[in-house]
XYZ file of C-alpha atoms in Angstrom:
582
model
C 0.008 -0.025 0.181
C 1.630 3.393 -0.970
C 1.890 6.015 1.740
C 0.947 9.492 0.843
C 2.142 12.519 3.326
C -0.461 15.658 3.061
C 0.752 19.027 3.973
C -1.927 21.546 3.767
C -2.940 24.284 6.117
C -6.211 24.754 5.199
C -8.468 22.345 7.347
C -11.277 21.937 4.766
C -8.798 21.275 1.790
C -6.839 18.883 3.985
C -10.154 16.690 4.928
C -11.262 16.799 1.275
C -8.046 15.819 0.015
C -7.678 12.715 2.767
C -11.460 11.586 1.898
C -10.384 11.292 -1.721
C -7.319 9.637 -1.135
C -8.609 7.100 1.631
C -11.253 5.997 -0.670
C -8.289 4.986 -3.283
C -6.890 2.898 -0.661
C -3.674 4.858 -0.029
C -1.920 4.948 3.701
C -2.321 8.414 4.539
C -0.004 10.972 6.885
C -1.067 14.323 7.378
C 0.343 17.732 8.553
C -1.066 21.523 8.942
C 2.089 23.157 8.695
C 5.819 22.656 6.797
C 7.895 21.854 10.190
C 5.633 18.903 11.264
C 5.411 17.856 7.339
C 9.218 17.628 7.684
C 9.217 15.468 10.923
C 6.992 12.998 9.182
C 8.977 13.108 6.092
C 11.968 11.806 8.060
C 10.339 9.624 10.443
C 7.528 7.877 8.092
C 9.270 8.164 4.478
C 6.238 8.362 2.566
C 6.194 7.219 -0.993
C 4.708 10.662 -2.303
C 4.243 14.007 -0.643
C 1.120 16.499 -1.535
C 2.090 20.067 -0.284
C 0.646 23.321 -0.372
C 3.067 26.285 -1.453
C 1.722 29.166 0.504
C 1.577 28.563 4.424
C 2.698 30.138 7.437
C 6.155 29.744 8.848
C 7.560 27.039 6.793
C 5.862 27.246 3.449
C 6.197 24.835 0.516
C 9.169 26.271 -0.920
C 11.327 25.603 2.273
C 9.659 22.007 2.560
C 10.839 21.286 -1.194
C 14.337 22.673 -0.847
C 15.031 20.677 2.528
C 13.504 17.300 1.025
C 15.755 17.746 -2.198
C 18.712 18.715 -0.148
C 18.533 15.652 2.058
C 19.619 12.277 0.603
C 17.348 10.405 2.526
C 14.313 12.095 1.041
C 16.067 13.191 -2.576
C 13.979 10.734 -4.708
C 10.488 11.028 -2.857
C 8.201 12.422 -5.344
C 6.738 16.220 -4.278
C 3.759 17.482 -6.106
C 2.866 20.946 -5.341
C -0.751 22.329 -4.549
C -0.890 26.227 -5.569
C -3.463 28.879 -5.959
C -0.725 30.784 -7.754
C -1.081 30.952 -11.676
C 2.050 33.082 -12.397
C 4.554 31.289 -14.674
C 7.626 32.685 -12.687
C 6.274 31.095 -9.402
C 5.468 27.828 -11.420
C 8.715 27.883 -12.854
C 10.721 28.105 -9.525
C 8.601 25.184 -7.891
C 9.998 23.103 -10.767
C 13.404 24.351 -10.774
C 13.579 23.606 -6.981
C 12.955 20.257 -7.899
C 9.060 19.409 -7.919
C 7.991 16.436 -9.615
C 4.301 18.222 -10.606
C 2.270 21.082 -9.487
C -1.659 21.171 -9.247
C -3.313 24.670 -9.478
C -6.411 25.305 -7.228
C -9.185 24.213 -7.849
C -8.247 21.041 -9.262
C -10.312 18.251 -9.705
C -10.331 14.448 -8.394
C -9.229 12.968 -11.651
C -6.557 15.740 -12.040
C -5.303 14.860 -8.555
C -5.541 10.951 -8.959
C -3.916 11.326 -12.616
C -0.890 13.036 -10.970
C -0.275 10.810 -8.395
C -0.622 7.710 -10.621
C 1.946 9.530 -13.047
C 4.559 9.592 -10.341
C 4.029 6.066 -9.234
C 4.481 4.729 -12.545
C 7.454 7.047 -13.186
C 9.046 5.469 -10.308
C 8.606 1.932 -11.465
C 10.178 3.007 -14.816
C 13.182 4.209 -12.964
C 13.246 1.255 -10.762
C 13.151 -0.990 -14.052
C 15.815 1.121 -15.882
C 18.161 0.775 -12.921
C 17.976 -2.932 -12.841
C 18.642 -2.811 -16.912
C 21.373 -0.462 -16.478
C 23.154 -2.695 -14.097
C 23.104 -5.643 -16.447
C 23.759 -3.711 -19.365
C 26.445 -1.051 -18.417
C 26.326 2.670 -18.799
C 28.084 5.149 -21.436
C 31.808 5.023 -20.768
C 34.251 7.611 -22.230
C 37.483 5.909 -23.003
C 40.843 7.201 -24.605
C 39.465 6.373 -28.243
C 36.181 8.243 -29.809
C 33.440 6.136 -29.453
C 31.008 5.906 -32.291
C 28.493 8.794 -32.022
C 25.408 6.297 -32.272
C 26.767 4.362 -29.151
C 26.595 7.485 -26.883
C 23.272 7.445 -24.995
C 21.944 9.401 -21.847
C 21.124 7.336 -18.724
C 20.161 8.345 -15.052
C 21.523 9.378 -12.044
C 21.182 5.868 -10.249
C 23.229 4.278 -12.910
C 26.087 6.835 -12.599
C 26.124 5.848 -8.837
C 26.915 2.234 -9.513
C 29.803 3.228 -11.998
C 30.940 5.526 -9.507
C 31.377 2.675 -7.098
C 33.371 0.861 -9.818
C 35.691 3.961 -10.054
C 36.142 3.898 -6.461
C 38.150 0.479 -6.823
C 40.581 2.255 -8.967
C 41.693 4.366 -5.945
C 45.486 3.256 -5.188
C 46.750 6.052 -3.092
C 45.346 8.196 -0.074
C 45.978 11.465 -2.292
C 43.844 10.518 -4.797
C 40.628 12.280 -5.567
C 37.225 10.997 -7.437
C 35.806 14.188 -8.931
C 32.250 14.705 -9.804
C 31.363 17.494 -12.157
C 27.842 18.976 -12.696
C 27.789 21.114 -15.774
C 24.926 23.646 -16.591
C 23.411 24.204 -20.098
C 22.093 27.404 -19.399
C 20.345 28.115 -22.801
C 19.335 24.669 -23.617
C 15.556 25.103 -22.657
C 15.566 28.298 -24.639
C 16.596 26.543 -27.917
C 14.373 23.661 -27.217
C 11.311 25.997 -27.017
C 12.680 27.543 -30.565
C 13.718 24.436 -32.307
C 11.515 21.685 -30.437
C 12.510 18.946 -27.984
C 14.084 16.367 -30.253
C 16.608 19.309 -30.996
C 17.286 19.731 -27.432
C 18.296 15.698 -27.306
C 20.491 16.086 -30.505
C 22.267 19.433 -28.829
C 22.891 17.303 -25.306
C 24.459 14.511 -27.343
C 26.481 16.952 -29.289
C 27.920 18.565 -26.020
C 28.729 15.105 -24.540
C 30.598 14.187 -27.818
C 32.748 17.484 -27.856
C 33.193 16.674 -23.742
C 34.515 13.159 -24.769
C 36.797 14.692 -27.464
C 38.245 17.266 -24.768
C 38.695 14.771 -21.790
C 40.374 12.013 -23.798
C 40.430 9.831 -20.869
C 38.090 6.839 -19.275
C 34.983 8.186 -17.318
C 31.345 8.332 -17.333
C 28.847 11.067 -18.355
C 24.959 11.596 -18.225
C 22.192 13.798 -18.811
C 21.345 15.133 -15.156
C 18.024 16.585 -14.739
C 16.826 19.639 -16.537
C 19.755 21.520 -18.076
C 22.669 19.811 -16.614
C 24.953 17.010 -17.198
C 27.137 14.927 -14.754
C 30.468 13.496 -15.422
C 32.771 11.398 -12.937
C 36.186 10.694 -13.693
C 38.922 8.272 -12.427
C 41.027 9.027 -9.607
C 43.377 12.356 -9.777
C 46.121 12.847 -7.440
C 46.851 16.572 -8.323
C 44.410 19.557 -7.390
C 45.579 21.527 -9.972
C 44.687 18.876 -12.671
C 41.081 18.798 -11.623
C 41.142 22.460 -11.952
C 42.660 22.416 -15.443
C 40.228 19.849 -16.526
C 37.526 22.321 -15.160
C 38.846 25.391 -17.483
C 39.334 23.236 -20.424
C 35.617 21.825 -20.609
C 34.360 25.521 -20.027
C 36.709 26.622 -22.865
C 35.776 23.708 -25.069
C 31.992 24.554 -24.897
C 32.363 28.065 -24.986
C 32.864 27.596 -28.830
C 29.567 27.379 -31.098
C 27.725 23.954 -31.727
C 26.655 23.037 -35.350
C 23.347 21.362 -35.327
C 22.134 21.019 -38.827
C 21.883 24.380 -40.401
C 21.891 26.036 -36.646
C 25.187 27.234 -35.028
C 24.057 27.176 -31.341
C 26.162 29.088 -28.347
C 25.353 27.447 -25.032
C 26.256 29.301 -21.821
C 27.608 26.735 -19.168
C 28.949 26.818 -15.677
C 30.614 23.843 -13.683
C 30.406 22.804 -9.939
C 32.821 20.151 -8.581
C 33.009 18.202 -5.806
C 35.671 15.380 -4.694
C 35.484 12.073 -3.146
C 36.520 11.416 -0.325
C 37.329 15.238 0.889
C 33.717 16.348 0.452
C 31.925 13.245 1.382
C 31.771 9.557 1.124
C 28.102 8.911 -0.518
C 27.863 9.828 -4.006
C 24.173 11.369 -3.605
C 25.862 13.720 -1.259
C 28.520 14.460 -3.902
C 26.242 15.318 -6.520
C 24.211 17.790 -4.168
C 27.658 19.386 -3.208
C 28.556 19.488 -6.807
C 25.168 21.307 -7.251
C 25.771 23.705 -4.427
C 29.183 24.514 -6.081
C 27.635 25.077 -9.540
C 25.250 27.681 -7.839
C 28.450 29.486 -6.668
C 30.077 29.331 -10.211
C 26.733 30.613 -11.835
C 26.921 33.792 -9.355
C 30.390 34.603 -10.711
C 29.177 34.483 -14.209
C 28.984 32.274 -17.370
C 31.768 30.141 -18.253
C 32.985 30.165 -14.230
C 33.726 27.038 -12.211
C 33.811 26.457 -8.582
C 35.106 23.599 -6.446
C 32.922 22.687 -3.379
C 34.374 23.723 0.087
C 32.782 22.778 3.402
C 32.605 26.456 4.306
C 29.835 26.863 1.706
C 27.893 23.942 3.139
C 28.082 25.700 6.602
C 26.791 28.705 5.140
C 23.907 27.090 3.383
C 23.132 25.430 6.529
C 23.284 28.295 8.670
C 21.146 30.422 5.837
C 18.350 27.743 5.984
C 18.157 27.807 9.863
C 18.191 31.568 9.309
C 15.142 31.220 7.166
C 13.209 29.081 9.287
C 13.486 31.510 11.985
C 12.454 34.564 9.727
C 9.235 32.864 9.236
C 8.422 32.930 12.837
C 9.997 36.455 13.605
C 7.129 38.338 12.682
C 4.621 36.295 14.822
C 7.139 36.604 17.727
C 7.415 40.494 17.073
C 11.119 40.473 16.487
C 11.066 42.736 13.716
C 11.557 46.670 14.600
C 12.233 49.585 12.803
C 15.212 52.298 12.652
C 14.682 56.012 11.536
C 17.457 57.966 10.141
C 16.772 61.787 10.230
C 16.925 63.817 7.035
C 17.924 67.496 7.585
C 16.861 70.496 5.562
C 20.065 71.953 4.359
C 18.803 75.449 4.444
C 17.179 75.368 7.889
C 18.983 72.928 9.803
C 15.525 71.098 10.855
C 14.724 67.643 10.659
C 12.043 67.292 8.071
C 11.748 63.759 7.780
C 13.329 60.488 8.125
C 13.910 57.117 6.446
C 12.442 54.028 7.906
C 14.916 51.082 7.829
C 13.790 47.655 8.459
C 15.652 45.643 11.349
C 15.437 42.133 12.715
C 16.497 41.842 16.497
C 17.052 38.097 16.432
C 17.071 36.417 20.054
C 20.343 34.698 19.453
C 22.444 36.548 16.555
C 21.100 39.933 17.681
C 20.583 42.463 15.163
C 20.677 40.606 11.457
C 21.782 42.500 8.858
C 19.039 43.819 6.376
C 21.083 42.614 3.357
C 21.225 38.818 4.724
C 17.384 38.607 5.868
C 15.860 40.617 3.179
C 17.297 38.562 0.462
C 16.112 35.360 1.865
C 12.404 37.252 2.256
C 12.581 38.364 -1.312
C 13.048 34.654 -2.395
C 9.997 33.309 -0.806
C 7.684 36.091 -1.010
C 7.834 36.710 2.914
C 9.029 40.342 1.673
C 5.346 41.265 1.036
C 4.358 40.366 4.463
C 7.400 42.729 5.901
C 6.885 45.293 3.361
C 2.916 45.607 4.588
C 4.223 45.538 8.262
C 6.384 48.595 7.578
C 3.900 50.631 6.265
C 1.462 50.079 8.920
C 3.906 50.598 11.541
C 5.565 54.122 10.203
C 1.889 55.215 9.406
C 1.140 54.327 13.447
C 4.358 55.962 14.311
C 4.026 59.206 12.189
C 0.591 59.706 13.394
C 1.754 59.340 17.040
C 4.692 61.896 16.354
C 2.000 64.392 15.238
C -0.134 64.036 18.336
C 2.965 65.074 20.177
C 3.512 68.130 17.911
C 6.209 66.854 15.559
C 5.219 66.954 11.748
C 7.616 65.397 9.387
C 7.252 62.575 6.769
C 8.888 59.229 6.674
C 9.891 57.187 3.750
C 9.466 53.423 3.266
C 11.465 51.413 0.960
C 9.143 48.992 -1.271
C 10.389 45.796 -2.742
C 9.686 45.033 -6.563
C 7.693 41.905 -5.317
C 5.187 44.259 -3.524
C 5.448 47.324 -5.848
C 4.287 44.852 -8.749
C 1.360 43.658 -6.949
C -2.167 45.369 -7.919
C -3.304 45.530 -4.393
C -0.446 48.099 -3.256
C -2.373 51.296 -3.563
C -5.448 49.716 -2.144
C -3.602 48.702 0.835
C -1.723 51.838 1.377
C -5.256 53.769 1.115
C -6.554 51.205 3.885
C -3.787 51.793 6.204
C -3.756 55.598 5.891
C -7.593 55.449 6.707
C -7.090 53.158 9.723
C -4.463 55.469 11.351
C -6.074 58.515 10.044
C -2.664 59.754 8.598
C -2.768 62.665 5.903
C -1.187 60.978 3.117
C 1.407 63.704 2.280
C 3.596 62.342 5.218
C 4.202 59.026 4.019
C 6.675 58.554 1.185
C 7.090 55.386 -0.735
C 10.805 54.546 -2.062
C 12.060 52.731 -4.941
C 14.637 51.814 -6.802
C 15.440 52.191 -10.421
C 15.811 48.231 -10.958
C 12.042 47.947 -9.683
C 10.758 50.121 -11.921
C 12.354 49.170 -15.357
C 11.322 45.492 -15.196
C 7.940 46.976 -16.651
C 8.071 50.624 -17.180
C 4.267 50.667 -18.719
C 2.939 49.021 -15.659
C 5.325 50.873 -13.439
C 4.003 54.416 -14.619
C 0.371 53.253 -13.909
C 1.398 52.161 -10.513
C 3.222 55.126 -9.689
C 0.253 57.351 -10.943
C -2.080 55.371 -8.579
C -0.034 55.932 -5.440
C 0.434 59.624 -6.424
C -3.350 59.974 -6.697
C -3.434 58.891 -3.019
C -1.521 62.041 -2.183
C 1.593 60.231 -0.716
C 5.218 61.279 -1.743
C 7.166 59.091 -4.117
C 10.876 58.955 -3.729
C 13.721 57.423 -6.523
C 16.286 55.839 -4.370
C 19.975 55.077 -5.128
C 19.875 57.365 -8.237
C 22.565 56.838 -10.531
C 23.693 53.251 -9.695
C 21.158 51.214 -11.694
C 19.974 52.306 -15.366
C 19.489 55.962 -14.736
C 17.795 56.659 -18.050
C 16.944 60.492 -17.969
C 13.673 59.352 -19.724
C 12.442 57.459 -16.799
C 12.562 60.636 -14.768
C 10.749 62.161 -17.400
C 7.827 59.497 -17.068
C 7.809 58.826 -13.627
C 6.289 61.164 -11.147
C 8.651 61.357 -8.455
C 8.917 64.047 -5.726
C 12.283 63.193 -4.428
C 15.606 62.069 -6.124
C 18.170 60.359 -3.400
C 21.815 60.601 -4.497
C 23.547 57.606 -4.095
C 26.439 57.381 -1.265
C 28.876 56.390 -4.016
C 28.453 60.095 -5.527
C 28.491 61.644 -2.303
C 31.483 60.215 -0.849
C 34.558 62.746 -1.092
C 32.478 64.826 -3.373
C 34.481 67.745 -2.328
C 37.635 66.056 -3.481
C 36.764 64.267 -6.794
C 36.317 66.440 -9.968
C 33.690 63.805 -11.637
C 31.921 62.914 -8.544
C 31.144 66.701 -8.213
C 30.242 67.376 -11.485
C 27.736 64.641 -11.407
C 26.271 65.687 -7.965
C 25.827 69.432 -9.382
C 24.409 68.321 -12.726
C 21.904 66.057 -10.986
C 20.916 68.561 -8.491
C 19.981 71.138 -11.243
C 18.173 68.523 -13.599
C 16.115 67.280 -10.465
C 15.198 70.995 -9.688
C 14.326 71.799 -13.013
C 11.948 68.521 -12.851
C 10.359 70.144 -9.512
C 12.079 67.212 -7.622
C 13.802 67.788 -4.399
C 17.239 66.114 -3.665
C 18.338 64.075 -0.726
C 21.992 63.112 -0.544
C 22.645 59.693 1.434
C 25.556 58.618 3.262
C 26.776 62.139 4.051
C 29.917 61.345 6.619
C 32.078 64.509 6.880
C 31.406 68.300 7.150
C 33.218 68.969 4.234
C 30.610 66.750 2.205
C 27.842 68.742 3.606
C 29.259 71.968 2.899
C 29.600 71.288 -0.760
C 26.125 70.026 -1.093
C 24.594 73.060 0.813
C 26.816 75.342 -1.381
C 25.261 73.876 -4.624
C 21.709 73.775 -3.440
C 21.099 70.269 -2.320
C 17.823 70.214 -0.396
C 18.346 67.539 2.229
C 20.917 65.190 3.550
C 20.882 61.939 5.712
C 24.184 59.997 6.848
C 26.196 59.314 9.616
C 27.689 62.900 10.118
C 24.384 63.924 11.651
C 22.753 60.559 12.629
C 22.944 56.582 12.198
C 19.634 55.109 11.946
C 18.158 54.876 15.510
C 15.184 53.445 17.262
C 11.881 55.540 17.544
C 12.689 56.775 21.136
C 15.857 58.172 20.271
C 14.688 59.570 17.422
C 12.123 61.225 19.413
C 14.739 62.943 21.296
C 16.510 64.009 18.100
C 13.712 65.888 16.925
C 13.078 67.382 20.272
C 16.583 68.531 20.553
C 16.915 69.721 17.010
C 13.620 71.950 17.486
C 15.171 73.571 20.678
C 18.320 74.221 18.799
C 16.635 75.732 15.619
C 14.700 77.827 17.978
C 17.893 79.120 20.116
C 20.174 79.248 17.214
C 19.017 78.819 13.447
C 21.535 76.506 11.385
C 23.427 75.692 14.738
C 23.103 71.931 13.892
C 24.804 72.424 10.391
C 27.632 74.697 12.222
C 28.918 71.855 15.052
């Protein structure tokens, strides 16, 4: 009897699933959250997993990543249940290693057909393993084989040949390298030319690798757009790197397929037996980890796995799990960095900056936790939390007699959601905050992905009466046509131009020209990252409107920010511009 694990937080949907599957005679396990689902995965070893995608705490993405990163659960079929229909989300599910997905609502027949397809696939794989054990696998020898003899095989067959190669080790200094090679544009070519051309192209790549290596070894097509290779024992680490460089070099040249010359981008990840692991499945996982590192370096790069990388991945995974609980545990806080009017010396606003006070790690750098949040869409909850908290805080300050606007950074994920304007309007109404005291801050990279839609969204937000700020100007695309189209109120000069602006002629020219241009477009200019009095004086001399930076104040918690406002107001009343002359 097949055992199926159902992970679904919606009680009614879970009960409906269990009722259908029970009637079909399956043995059932159930969990209402991802964390409990993972425990059942390890203790019960189901034959298949049905998992909802969007769940509180640990979502379906997290369950899938954990399942595929653990050798014990690597081969368990995973079917994702999702209400999301966007192609990018579905593609991400498949890239993480899902075997199939069902979009809600789905019928009973669709559900059972998807499950049966996975069990049929398992049976075919088991049969092919037995077949390959008796017939052998593609072998690379010193002599060129006939192309018709080079076929594709699967991961488990490669594993049996890996065991054979281990018998060739005759010295403790020797390593057996496991390579994972990405074929970065294979799917694109298959979409254009057809799947048959994709298979021909993969075989052509294998042939070229064979010609380059000229040594014994084994090679297979390994999942999606990847090829796996194992080579006989090698004593010299430098030789492994030389092989990697030569492989990438030979594949950087176009491949002729009938009338087409095709250029594949590729990268290479390498793991070594026994330095990195003794188990073949783990070596494949670690070669994949190395491949991802190589891909971050750019096309035609390679990376040899290190144990330090694995430590970082484990640490990042634990951080992601903690991040899912952080909002409920009220661990998020906001720091406010004052914005100073350069003419009056008065604090007229602030930028709200997200901070996570982890109970064990302390303050987690935003660049670490926000990048994780963007990958699993938790960033949407963070953005909404930030908007609500800031509006409540600004209203509280107004009740204390302080009138200032506060800018909130918005992620690209939240900005491109159609309900952003509706959500902001709802929060403004609930907090009774005048819209002119809220400013949303966006970067150029967020806007240029879909300029037409961005223009429409910005105008929708502008119609609410809130301010709009363009952050990090000059570091991204910086097309002047965007400034003409987008209805921004504020342009923020990035720190890279402000730093030592009084000393560098080119930076000075850029800053002066930007200020003049922004003013001609009825935009005010805020200089970020001002750290010296000389920088402040230059900006003031050239009519920059505002500054923020460590020269005046680091980002601080709300209570300390209130003290800044009070001290600044007293200083202005006693001596105008005193804050600028210290």
